[in-house]
mmCIF file of N, CA and C in Angstrom:
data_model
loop_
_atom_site.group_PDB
_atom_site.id
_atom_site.type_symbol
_atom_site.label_atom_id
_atom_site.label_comp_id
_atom_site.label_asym_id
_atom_site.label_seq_id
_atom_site.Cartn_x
_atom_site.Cartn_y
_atom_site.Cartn_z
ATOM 1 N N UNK S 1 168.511 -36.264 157.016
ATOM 2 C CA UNK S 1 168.716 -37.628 156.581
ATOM 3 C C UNK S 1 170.184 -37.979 156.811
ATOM 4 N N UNK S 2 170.518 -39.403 157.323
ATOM 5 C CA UNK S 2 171.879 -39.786 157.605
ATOM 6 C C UNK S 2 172.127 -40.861 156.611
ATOM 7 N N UNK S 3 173.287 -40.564 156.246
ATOM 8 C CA UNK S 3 173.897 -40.968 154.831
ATOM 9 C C UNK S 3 175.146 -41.460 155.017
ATOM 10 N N UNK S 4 175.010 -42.952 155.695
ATOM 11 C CA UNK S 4 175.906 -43.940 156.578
ATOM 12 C C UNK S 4 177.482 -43.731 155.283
ATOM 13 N N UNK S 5 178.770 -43.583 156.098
ATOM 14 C CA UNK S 5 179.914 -43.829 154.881
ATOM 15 C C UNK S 5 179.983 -45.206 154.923
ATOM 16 N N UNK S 6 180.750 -45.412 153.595
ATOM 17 C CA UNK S 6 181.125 -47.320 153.679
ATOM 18 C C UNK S 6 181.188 -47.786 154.786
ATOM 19 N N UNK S 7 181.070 -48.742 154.924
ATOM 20 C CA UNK S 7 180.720 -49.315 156.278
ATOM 21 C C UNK S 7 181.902 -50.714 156.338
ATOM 22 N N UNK S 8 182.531 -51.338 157.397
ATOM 23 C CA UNK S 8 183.526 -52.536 157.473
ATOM 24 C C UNK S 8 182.903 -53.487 158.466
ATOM 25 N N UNK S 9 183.624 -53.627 159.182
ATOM 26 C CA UNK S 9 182.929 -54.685 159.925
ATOM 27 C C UNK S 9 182.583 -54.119 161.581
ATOM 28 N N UNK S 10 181.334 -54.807 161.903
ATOM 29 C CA UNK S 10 180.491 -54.267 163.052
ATOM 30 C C UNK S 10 181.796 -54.244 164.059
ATOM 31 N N UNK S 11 182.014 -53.234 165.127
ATOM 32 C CA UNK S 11 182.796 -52.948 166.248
ATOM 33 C C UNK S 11 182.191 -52.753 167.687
ATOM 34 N N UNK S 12 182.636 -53.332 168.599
ATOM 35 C CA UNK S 12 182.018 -53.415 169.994
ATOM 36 C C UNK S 12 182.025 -51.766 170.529
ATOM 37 N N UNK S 13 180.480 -51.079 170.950
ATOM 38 C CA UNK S 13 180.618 -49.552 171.333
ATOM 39 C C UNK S 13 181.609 -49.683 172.828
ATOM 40 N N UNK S 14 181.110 -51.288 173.534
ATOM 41 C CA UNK S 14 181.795 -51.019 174.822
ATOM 42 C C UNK S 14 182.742 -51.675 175.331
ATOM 43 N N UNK S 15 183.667 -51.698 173.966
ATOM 44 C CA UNK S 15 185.257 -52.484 173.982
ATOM 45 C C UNK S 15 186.184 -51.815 175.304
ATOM 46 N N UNK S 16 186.496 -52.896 175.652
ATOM 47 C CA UNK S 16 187.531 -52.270 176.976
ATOM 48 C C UNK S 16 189.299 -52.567 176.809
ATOM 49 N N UNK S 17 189.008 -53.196 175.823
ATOM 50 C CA UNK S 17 190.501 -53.680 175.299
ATOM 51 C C UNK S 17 191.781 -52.224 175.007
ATOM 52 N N UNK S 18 192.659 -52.570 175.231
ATOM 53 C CA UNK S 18 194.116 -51.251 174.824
ATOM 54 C C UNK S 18 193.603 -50.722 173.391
ATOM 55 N N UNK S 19 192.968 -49.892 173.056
ATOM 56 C CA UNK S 19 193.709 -49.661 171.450
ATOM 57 C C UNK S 19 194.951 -49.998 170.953
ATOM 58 N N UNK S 20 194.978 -50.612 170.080
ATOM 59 C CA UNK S 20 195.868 -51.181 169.142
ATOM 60 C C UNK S 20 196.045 -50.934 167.827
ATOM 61 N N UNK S 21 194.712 -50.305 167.188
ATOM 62 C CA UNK S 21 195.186 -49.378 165.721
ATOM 63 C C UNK S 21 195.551 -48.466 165.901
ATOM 64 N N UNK S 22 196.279 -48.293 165.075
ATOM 65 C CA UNK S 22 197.075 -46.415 164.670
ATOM 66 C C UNK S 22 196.615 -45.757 164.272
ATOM 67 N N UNK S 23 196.411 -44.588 164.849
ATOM 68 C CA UNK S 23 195.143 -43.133 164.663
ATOM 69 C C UNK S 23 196.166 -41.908 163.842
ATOM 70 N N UNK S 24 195.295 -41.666 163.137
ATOM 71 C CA UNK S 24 196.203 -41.049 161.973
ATOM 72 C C UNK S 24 196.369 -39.232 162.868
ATOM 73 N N UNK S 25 197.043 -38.580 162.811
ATOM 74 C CA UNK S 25 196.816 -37.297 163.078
ATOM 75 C C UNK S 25 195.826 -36.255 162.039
ATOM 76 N N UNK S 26 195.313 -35.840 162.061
ATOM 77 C CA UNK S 26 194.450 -34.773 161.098
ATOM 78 C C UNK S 26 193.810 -33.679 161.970
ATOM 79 N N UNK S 27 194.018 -32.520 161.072
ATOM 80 C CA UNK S 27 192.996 -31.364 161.763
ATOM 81 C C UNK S 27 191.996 -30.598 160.478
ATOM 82 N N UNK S 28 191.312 -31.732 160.939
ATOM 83 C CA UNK S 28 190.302 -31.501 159.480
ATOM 84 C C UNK S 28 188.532 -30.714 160.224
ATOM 85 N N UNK S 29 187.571 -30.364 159.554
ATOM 86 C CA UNK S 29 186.527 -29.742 159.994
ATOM 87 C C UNK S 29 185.281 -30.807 159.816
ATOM 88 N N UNK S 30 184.778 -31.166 160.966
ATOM 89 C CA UNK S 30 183.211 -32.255 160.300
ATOM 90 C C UNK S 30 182.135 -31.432 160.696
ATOM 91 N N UNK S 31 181.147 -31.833 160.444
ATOM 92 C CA UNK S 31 179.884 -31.110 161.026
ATOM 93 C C UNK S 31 179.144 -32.264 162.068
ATOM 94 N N UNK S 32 179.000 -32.083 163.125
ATOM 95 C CA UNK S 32 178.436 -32.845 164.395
ATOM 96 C C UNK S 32 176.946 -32.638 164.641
ATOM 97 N N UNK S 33 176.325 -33.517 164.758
ATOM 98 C CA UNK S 33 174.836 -33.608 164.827
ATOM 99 C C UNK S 33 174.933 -34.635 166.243
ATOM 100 N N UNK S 34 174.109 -33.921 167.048
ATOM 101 C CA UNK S 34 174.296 -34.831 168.753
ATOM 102 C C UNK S 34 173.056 -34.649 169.421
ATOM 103 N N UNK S 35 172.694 -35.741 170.218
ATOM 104 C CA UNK S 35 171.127 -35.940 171.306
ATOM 105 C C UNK S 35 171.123 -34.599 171.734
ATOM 106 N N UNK S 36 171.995 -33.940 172.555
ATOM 107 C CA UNK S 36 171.932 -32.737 173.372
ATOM 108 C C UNK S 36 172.117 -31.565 172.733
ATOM 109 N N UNK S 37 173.411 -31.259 171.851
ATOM 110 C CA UNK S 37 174.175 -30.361 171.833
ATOM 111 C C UNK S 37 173.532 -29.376 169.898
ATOM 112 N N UNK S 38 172.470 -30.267 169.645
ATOM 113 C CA UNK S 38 172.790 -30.279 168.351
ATOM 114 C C UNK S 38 173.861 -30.207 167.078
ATOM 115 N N UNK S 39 173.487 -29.397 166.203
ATOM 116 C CA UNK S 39 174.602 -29.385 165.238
ATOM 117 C C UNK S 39 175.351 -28.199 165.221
ATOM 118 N N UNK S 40 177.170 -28.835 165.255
ATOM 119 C CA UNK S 40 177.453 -27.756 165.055
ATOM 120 C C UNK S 40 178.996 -28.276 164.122
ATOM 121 N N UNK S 41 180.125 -27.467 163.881
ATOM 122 C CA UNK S 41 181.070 -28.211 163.000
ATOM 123 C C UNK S 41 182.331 -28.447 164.462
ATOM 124 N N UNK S 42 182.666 -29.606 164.109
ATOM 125 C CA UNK S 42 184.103 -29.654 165.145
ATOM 126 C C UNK S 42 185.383 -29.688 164.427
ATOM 127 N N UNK S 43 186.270 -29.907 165.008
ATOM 128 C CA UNK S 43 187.652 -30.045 164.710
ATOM 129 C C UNK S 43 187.824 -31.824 164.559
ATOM 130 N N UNK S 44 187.880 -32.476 163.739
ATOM 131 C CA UNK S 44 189.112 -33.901 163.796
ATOM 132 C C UNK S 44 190.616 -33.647 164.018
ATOM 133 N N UNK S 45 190.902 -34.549 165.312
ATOM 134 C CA UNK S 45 192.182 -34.298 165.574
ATOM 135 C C UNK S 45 192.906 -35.759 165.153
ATOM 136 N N UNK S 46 192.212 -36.606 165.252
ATOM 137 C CA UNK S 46 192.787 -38.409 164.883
ATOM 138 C C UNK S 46 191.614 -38.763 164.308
ATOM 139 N N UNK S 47 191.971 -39.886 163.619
ATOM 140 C CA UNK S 47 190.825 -40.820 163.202
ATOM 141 C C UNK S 47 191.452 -41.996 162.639
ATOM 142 N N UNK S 48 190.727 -43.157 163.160
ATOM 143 C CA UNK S 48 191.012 -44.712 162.531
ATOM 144 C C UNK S 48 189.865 -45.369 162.498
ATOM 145 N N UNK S 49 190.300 -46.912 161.956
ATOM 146 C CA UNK S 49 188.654 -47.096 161.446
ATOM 147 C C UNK S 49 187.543 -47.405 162.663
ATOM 148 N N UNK S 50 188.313 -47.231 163.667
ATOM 149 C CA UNK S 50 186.799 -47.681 165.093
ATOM 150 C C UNK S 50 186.710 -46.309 165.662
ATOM 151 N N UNK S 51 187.201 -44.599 165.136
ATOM 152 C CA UNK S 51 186.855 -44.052 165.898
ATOM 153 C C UNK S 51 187.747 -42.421 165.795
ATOM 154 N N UNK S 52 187.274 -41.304 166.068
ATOM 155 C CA UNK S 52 187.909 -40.543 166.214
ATOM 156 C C UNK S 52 187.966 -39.396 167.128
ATOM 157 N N UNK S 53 188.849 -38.530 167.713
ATOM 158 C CA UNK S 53 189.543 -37.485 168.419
ATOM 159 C C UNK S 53 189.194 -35.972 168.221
ATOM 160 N N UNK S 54 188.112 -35.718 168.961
ATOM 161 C CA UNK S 54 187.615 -34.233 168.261
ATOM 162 C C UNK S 54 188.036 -33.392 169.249
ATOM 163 N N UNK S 55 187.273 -31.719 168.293
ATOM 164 C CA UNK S 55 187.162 -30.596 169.857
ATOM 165 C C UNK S 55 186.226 -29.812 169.057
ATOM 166 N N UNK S 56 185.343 -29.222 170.299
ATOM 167 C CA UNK S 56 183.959 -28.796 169.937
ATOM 168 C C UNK S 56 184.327 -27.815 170.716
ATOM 169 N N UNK S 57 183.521 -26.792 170.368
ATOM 170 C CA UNK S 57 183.066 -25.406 171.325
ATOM 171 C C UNK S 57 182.437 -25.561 172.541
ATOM 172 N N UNK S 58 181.484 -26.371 172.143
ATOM 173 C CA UNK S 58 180.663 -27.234 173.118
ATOM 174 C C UNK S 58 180.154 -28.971 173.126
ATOM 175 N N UNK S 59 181.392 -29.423 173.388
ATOM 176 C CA UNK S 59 181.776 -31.178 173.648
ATOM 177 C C UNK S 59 179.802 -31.833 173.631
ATOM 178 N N UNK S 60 179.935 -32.896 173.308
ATOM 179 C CA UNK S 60 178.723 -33.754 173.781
ATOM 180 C C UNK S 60 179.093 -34.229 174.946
ATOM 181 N N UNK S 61 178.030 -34.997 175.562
ATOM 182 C CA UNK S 61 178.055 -35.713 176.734
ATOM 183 C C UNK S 61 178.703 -37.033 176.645
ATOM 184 N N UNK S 62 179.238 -37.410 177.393
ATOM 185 C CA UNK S 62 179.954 -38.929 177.534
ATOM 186 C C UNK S 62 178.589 -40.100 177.427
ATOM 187 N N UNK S 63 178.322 -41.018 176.624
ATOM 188 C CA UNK S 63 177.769 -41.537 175.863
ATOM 189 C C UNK S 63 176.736 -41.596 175.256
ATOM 190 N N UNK S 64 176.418 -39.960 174.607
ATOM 191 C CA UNK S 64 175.648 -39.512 173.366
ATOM 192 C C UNK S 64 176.008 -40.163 172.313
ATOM 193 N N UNK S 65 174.932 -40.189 171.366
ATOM 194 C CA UNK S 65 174.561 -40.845 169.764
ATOM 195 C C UNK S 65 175.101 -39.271 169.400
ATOM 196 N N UNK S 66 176.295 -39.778 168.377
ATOM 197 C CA UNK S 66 176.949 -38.308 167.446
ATOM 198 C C UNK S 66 176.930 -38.939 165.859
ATOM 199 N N UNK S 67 176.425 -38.125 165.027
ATOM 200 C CA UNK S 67 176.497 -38.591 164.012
ATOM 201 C C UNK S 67 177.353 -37.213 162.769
ATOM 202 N N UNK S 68 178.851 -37.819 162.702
ATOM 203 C CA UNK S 68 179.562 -36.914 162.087
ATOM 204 C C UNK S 68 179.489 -37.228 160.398
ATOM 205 N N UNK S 69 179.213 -35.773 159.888
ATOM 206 C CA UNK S 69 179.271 -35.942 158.486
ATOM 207 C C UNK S 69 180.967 -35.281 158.036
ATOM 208 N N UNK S 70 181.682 -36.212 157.657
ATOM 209 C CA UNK S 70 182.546 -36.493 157.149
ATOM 210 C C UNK S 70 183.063 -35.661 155.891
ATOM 211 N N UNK S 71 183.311 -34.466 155.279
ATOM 212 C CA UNK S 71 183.072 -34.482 154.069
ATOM 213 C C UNK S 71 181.890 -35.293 152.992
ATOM 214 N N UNK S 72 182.431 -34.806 151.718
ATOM 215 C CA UNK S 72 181.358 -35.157 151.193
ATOM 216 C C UNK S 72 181.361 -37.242 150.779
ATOM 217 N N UNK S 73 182.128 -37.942 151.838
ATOM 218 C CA UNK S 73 182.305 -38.905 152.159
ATOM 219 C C UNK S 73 181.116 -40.070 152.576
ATOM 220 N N UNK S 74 180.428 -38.998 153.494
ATOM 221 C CA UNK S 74 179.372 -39.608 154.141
ATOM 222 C C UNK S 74 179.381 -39.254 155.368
ATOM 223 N N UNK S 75 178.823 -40.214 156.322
ATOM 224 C CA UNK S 75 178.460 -40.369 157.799
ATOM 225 C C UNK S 75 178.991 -41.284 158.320
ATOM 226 N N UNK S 76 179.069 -41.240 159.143
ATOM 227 C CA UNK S 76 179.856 -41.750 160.307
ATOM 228 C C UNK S 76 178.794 -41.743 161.744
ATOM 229 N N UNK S 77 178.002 -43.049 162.328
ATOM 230 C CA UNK S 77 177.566 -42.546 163.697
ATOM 231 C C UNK S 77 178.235 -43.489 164.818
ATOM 232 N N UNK S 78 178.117 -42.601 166.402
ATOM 233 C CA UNK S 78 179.147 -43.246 167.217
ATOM 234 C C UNK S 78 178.394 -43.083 168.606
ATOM 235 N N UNK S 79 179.261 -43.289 169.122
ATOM 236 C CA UNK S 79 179.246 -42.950 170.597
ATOM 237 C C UNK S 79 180.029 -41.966 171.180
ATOM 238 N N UNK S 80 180.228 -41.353 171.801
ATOM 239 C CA UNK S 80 180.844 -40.542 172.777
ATOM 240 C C UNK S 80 181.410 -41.376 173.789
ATOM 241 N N UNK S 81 182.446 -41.964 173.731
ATOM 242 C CA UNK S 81 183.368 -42.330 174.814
ATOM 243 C C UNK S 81 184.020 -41.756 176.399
ATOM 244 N N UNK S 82 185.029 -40.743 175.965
ATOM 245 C CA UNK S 82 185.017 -39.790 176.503
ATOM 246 C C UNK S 82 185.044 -38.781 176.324
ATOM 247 N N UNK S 83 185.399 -37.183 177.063
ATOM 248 C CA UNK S 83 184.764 -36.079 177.545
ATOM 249 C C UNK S 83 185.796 -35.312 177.972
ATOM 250 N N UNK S 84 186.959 -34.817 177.619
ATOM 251 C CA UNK S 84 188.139 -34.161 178.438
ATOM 252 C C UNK S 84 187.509 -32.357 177.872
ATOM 253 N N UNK S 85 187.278 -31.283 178.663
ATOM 254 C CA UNK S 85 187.649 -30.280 178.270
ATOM 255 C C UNK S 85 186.935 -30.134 177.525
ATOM 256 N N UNK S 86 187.322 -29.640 176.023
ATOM 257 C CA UNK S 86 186.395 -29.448 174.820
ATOM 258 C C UNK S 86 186.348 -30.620 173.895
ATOM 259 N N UNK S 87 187.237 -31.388 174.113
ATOM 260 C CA UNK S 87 188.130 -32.503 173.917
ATOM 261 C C UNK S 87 187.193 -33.929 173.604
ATOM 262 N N UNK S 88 186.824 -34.436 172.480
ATOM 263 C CA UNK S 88 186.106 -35.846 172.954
ATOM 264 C C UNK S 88 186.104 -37.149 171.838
ATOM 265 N N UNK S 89 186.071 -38.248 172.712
ATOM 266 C CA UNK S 89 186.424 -39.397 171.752
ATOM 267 C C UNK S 89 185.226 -39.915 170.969
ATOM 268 N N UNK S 90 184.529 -40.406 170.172
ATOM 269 C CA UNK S 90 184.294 -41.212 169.428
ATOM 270 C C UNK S 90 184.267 -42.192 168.979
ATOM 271 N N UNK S 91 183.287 -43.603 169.378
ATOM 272 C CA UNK S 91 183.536 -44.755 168.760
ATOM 273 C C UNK S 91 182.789 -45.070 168.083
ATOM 274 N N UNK S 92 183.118 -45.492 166.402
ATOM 275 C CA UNK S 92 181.674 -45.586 165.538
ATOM 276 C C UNK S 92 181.418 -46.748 165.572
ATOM 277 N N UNK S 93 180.280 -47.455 165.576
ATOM 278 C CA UNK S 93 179.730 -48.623 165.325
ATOM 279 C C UNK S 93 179.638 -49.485 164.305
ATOM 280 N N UNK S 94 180.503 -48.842 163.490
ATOM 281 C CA UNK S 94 180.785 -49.996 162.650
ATOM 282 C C UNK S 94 182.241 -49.141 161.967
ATOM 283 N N UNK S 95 183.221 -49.829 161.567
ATOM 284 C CA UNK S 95 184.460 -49.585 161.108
ATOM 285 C C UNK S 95 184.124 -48.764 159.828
ATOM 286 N N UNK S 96 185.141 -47.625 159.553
ATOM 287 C CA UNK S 96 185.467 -46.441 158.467
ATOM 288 C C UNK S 96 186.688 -46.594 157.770
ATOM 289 N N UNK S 97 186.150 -46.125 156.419
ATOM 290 C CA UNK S 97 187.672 -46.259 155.580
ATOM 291 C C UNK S 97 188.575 -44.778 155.691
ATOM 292 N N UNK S 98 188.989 -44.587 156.867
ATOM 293 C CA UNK S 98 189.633 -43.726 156.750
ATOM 294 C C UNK S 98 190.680 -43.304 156.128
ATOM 295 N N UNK S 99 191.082 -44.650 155.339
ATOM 296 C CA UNK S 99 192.674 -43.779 154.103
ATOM 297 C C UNK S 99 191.362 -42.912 153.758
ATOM 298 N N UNK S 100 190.427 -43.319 153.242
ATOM 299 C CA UNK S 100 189.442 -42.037 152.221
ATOM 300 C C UNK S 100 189.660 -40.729 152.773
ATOM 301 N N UNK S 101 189.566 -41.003 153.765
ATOM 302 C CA UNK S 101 189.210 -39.375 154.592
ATOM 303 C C UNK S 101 191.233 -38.387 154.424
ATOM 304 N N UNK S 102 191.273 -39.442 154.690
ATOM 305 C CA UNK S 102 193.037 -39.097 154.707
ATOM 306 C C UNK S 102 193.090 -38.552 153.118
ATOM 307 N N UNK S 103 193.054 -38.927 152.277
ATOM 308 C CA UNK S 103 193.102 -38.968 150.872
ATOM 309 C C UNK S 103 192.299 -37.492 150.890
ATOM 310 N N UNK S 104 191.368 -37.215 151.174
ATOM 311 C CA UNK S 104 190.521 -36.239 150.354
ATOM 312 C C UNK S 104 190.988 -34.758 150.413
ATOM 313 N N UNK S 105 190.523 -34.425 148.960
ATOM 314 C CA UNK S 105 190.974 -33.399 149.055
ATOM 315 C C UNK S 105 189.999 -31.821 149.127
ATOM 316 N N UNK S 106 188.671 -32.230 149.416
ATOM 317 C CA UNK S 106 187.703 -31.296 149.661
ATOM 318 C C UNK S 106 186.825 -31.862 150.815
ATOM 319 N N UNK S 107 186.113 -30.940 150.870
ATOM 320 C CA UNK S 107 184.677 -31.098 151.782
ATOM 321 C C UNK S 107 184.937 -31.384 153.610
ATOM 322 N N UNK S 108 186.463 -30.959 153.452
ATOM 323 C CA UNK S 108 186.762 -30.546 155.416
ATOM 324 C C UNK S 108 187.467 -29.816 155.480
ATOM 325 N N UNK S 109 186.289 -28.466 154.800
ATOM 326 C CA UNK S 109 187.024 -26.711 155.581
ATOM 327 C C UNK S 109 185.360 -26.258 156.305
ATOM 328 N N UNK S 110 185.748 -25.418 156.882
ATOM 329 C CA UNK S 110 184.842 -24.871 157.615
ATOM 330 C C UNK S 110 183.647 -24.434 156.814
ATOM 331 N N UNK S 111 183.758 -23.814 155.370
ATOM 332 C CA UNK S 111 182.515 -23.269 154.574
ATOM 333 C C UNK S 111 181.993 -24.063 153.797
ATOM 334 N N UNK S 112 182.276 -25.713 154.155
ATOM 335 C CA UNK S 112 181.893 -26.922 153.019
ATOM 336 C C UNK S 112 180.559 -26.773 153.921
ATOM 337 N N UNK S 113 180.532 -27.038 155.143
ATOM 338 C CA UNK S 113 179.293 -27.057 155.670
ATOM 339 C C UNK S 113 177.968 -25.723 155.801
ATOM 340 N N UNK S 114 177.178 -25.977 155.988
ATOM 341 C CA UNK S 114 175.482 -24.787 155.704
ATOM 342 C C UNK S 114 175.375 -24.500 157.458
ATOM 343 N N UNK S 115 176.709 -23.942 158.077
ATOM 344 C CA UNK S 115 175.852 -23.410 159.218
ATOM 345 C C UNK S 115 176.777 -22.082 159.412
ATOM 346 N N UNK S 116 175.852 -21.026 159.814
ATOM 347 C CA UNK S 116 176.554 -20.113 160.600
ATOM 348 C C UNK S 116 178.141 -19.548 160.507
ATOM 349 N N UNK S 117 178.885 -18.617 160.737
ATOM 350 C CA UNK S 117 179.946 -18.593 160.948
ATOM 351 C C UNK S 117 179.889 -18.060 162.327
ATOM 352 N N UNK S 118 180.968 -18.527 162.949
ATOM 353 C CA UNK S 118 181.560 -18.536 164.441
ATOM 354 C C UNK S 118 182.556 -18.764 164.772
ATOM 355 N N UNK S 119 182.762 -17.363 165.182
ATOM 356 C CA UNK S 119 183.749 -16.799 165.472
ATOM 357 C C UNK S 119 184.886 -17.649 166.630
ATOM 358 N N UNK S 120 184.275 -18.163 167.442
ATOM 359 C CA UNK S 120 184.901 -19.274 169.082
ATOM 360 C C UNK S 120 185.476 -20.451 168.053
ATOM 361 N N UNK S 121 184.207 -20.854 167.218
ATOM 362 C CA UNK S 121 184.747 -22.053 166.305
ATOM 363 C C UNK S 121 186.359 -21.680 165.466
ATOM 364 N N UNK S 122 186.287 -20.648 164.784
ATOM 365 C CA UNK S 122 187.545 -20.490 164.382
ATOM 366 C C UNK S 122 188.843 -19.761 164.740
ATOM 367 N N UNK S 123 188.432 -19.304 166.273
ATOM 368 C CA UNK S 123 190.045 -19.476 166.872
ATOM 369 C C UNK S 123 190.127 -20.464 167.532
ATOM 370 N N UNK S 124 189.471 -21.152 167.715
ATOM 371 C CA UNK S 124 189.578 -23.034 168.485
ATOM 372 C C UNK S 124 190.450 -23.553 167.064
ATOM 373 N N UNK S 125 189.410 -23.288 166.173
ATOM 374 C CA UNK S 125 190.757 -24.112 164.843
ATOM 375 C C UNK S 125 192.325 -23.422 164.591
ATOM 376 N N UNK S 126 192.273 -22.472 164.634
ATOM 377 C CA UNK S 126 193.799 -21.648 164.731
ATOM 378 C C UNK S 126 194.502 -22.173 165.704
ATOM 379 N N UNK S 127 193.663 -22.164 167.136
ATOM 380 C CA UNK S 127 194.474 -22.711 168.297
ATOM 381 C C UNK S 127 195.231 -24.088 168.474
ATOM 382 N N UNK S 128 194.178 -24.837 167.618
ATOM 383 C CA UNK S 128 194.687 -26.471 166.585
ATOM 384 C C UNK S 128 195.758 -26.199 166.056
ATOM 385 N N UNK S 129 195.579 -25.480 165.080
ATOM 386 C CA UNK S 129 196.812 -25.415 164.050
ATOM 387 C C UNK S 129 198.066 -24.974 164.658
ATOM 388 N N UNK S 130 198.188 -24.037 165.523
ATOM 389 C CA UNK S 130 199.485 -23.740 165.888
ATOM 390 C C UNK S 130 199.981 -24.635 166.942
ATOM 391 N N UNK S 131 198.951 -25.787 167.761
ATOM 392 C CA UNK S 131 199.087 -26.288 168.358
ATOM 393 C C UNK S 131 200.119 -27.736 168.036
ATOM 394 N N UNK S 132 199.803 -27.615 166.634
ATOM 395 C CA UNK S 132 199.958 -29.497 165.907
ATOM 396 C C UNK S 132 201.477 -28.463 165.276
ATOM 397 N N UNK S 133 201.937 -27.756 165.093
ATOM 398 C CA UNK S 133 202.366 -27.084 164.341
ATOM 399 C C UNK S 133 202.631 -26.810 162.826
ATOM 400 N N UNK S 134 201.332 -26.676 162.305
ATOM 401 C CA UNK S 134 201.042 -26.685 161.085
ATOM 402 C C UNK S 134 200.971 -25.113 160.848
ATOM 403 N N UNK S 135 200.603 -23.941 161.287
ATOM 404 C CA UNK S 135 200.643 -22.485 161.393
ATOM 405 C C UNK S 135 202.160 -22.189 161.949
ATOM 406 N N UNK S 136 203.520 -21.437 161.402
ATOM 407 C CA UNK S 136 203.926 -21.137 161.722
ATOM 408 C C UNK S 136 205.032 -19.547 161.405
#
């Protein structure tokens, strides 16, 4: 069951315009549910309210239905924009309150979510962390 987060106002999936909001930095953990790839947890690297900056073990396809659960926030569903590497963008279809997400202080570590542990998944997150330089 998908358990939409607050919701703002409807956003175009196939906006061609510059981005112009400011994407917050974060390296937080969601759990990803996707057409192809199924579920698995990714990395948040940005997020603002039309959209956010992940990395997966194994990326979705460039314009798959992804529906990220957020902490215990809610849902979030989008599009797949683009596709770099492991690397991929996100545009949700309708605007997110992301101070919330910014604000919180549980439910985006790796064992909030009910799947598996994996091993690729958590030196991809180490590789984050020392990357942003938050591990040092």
């Amino acid at each position: 069951m998908h358990t939409p987060l607050r919701a703002g106002r409807k956003t175009s999936i196939n906006r061609k315009k510059p981005r112009c909001e400011h994407r917050q930095s974060r390296l937080l953990v969601c759990q990803m549910d996707s057409e192809h790839q199924g579920r698995q947890r990714v990395v948040m690297l940005d997020i603002s309210p039309s959209g956010m900056a992940c990395r997966a073990i194994v990326p979705p396809e460039t314009n798959d239905t992804v529906w990220l659960q957020l902490g215990n926030l809610g849902e979030a569903k989008g599009k797949v924009i683009w596709v770099k590497g492991g690397r991929f963008g996100v545009r949700f279809g309708t605007e997110i309150d992301c101070i919330a997400i910014m604000l919180a202080k549980t439910g985006f570590r790796s064992m909030d979510y009910d799947l598996p542990r994996d091993e690729a998944f958590e030196r991809m997150m180490l590789s984050e962390l020392f990357r942003a330089g938050e591990l040092h």
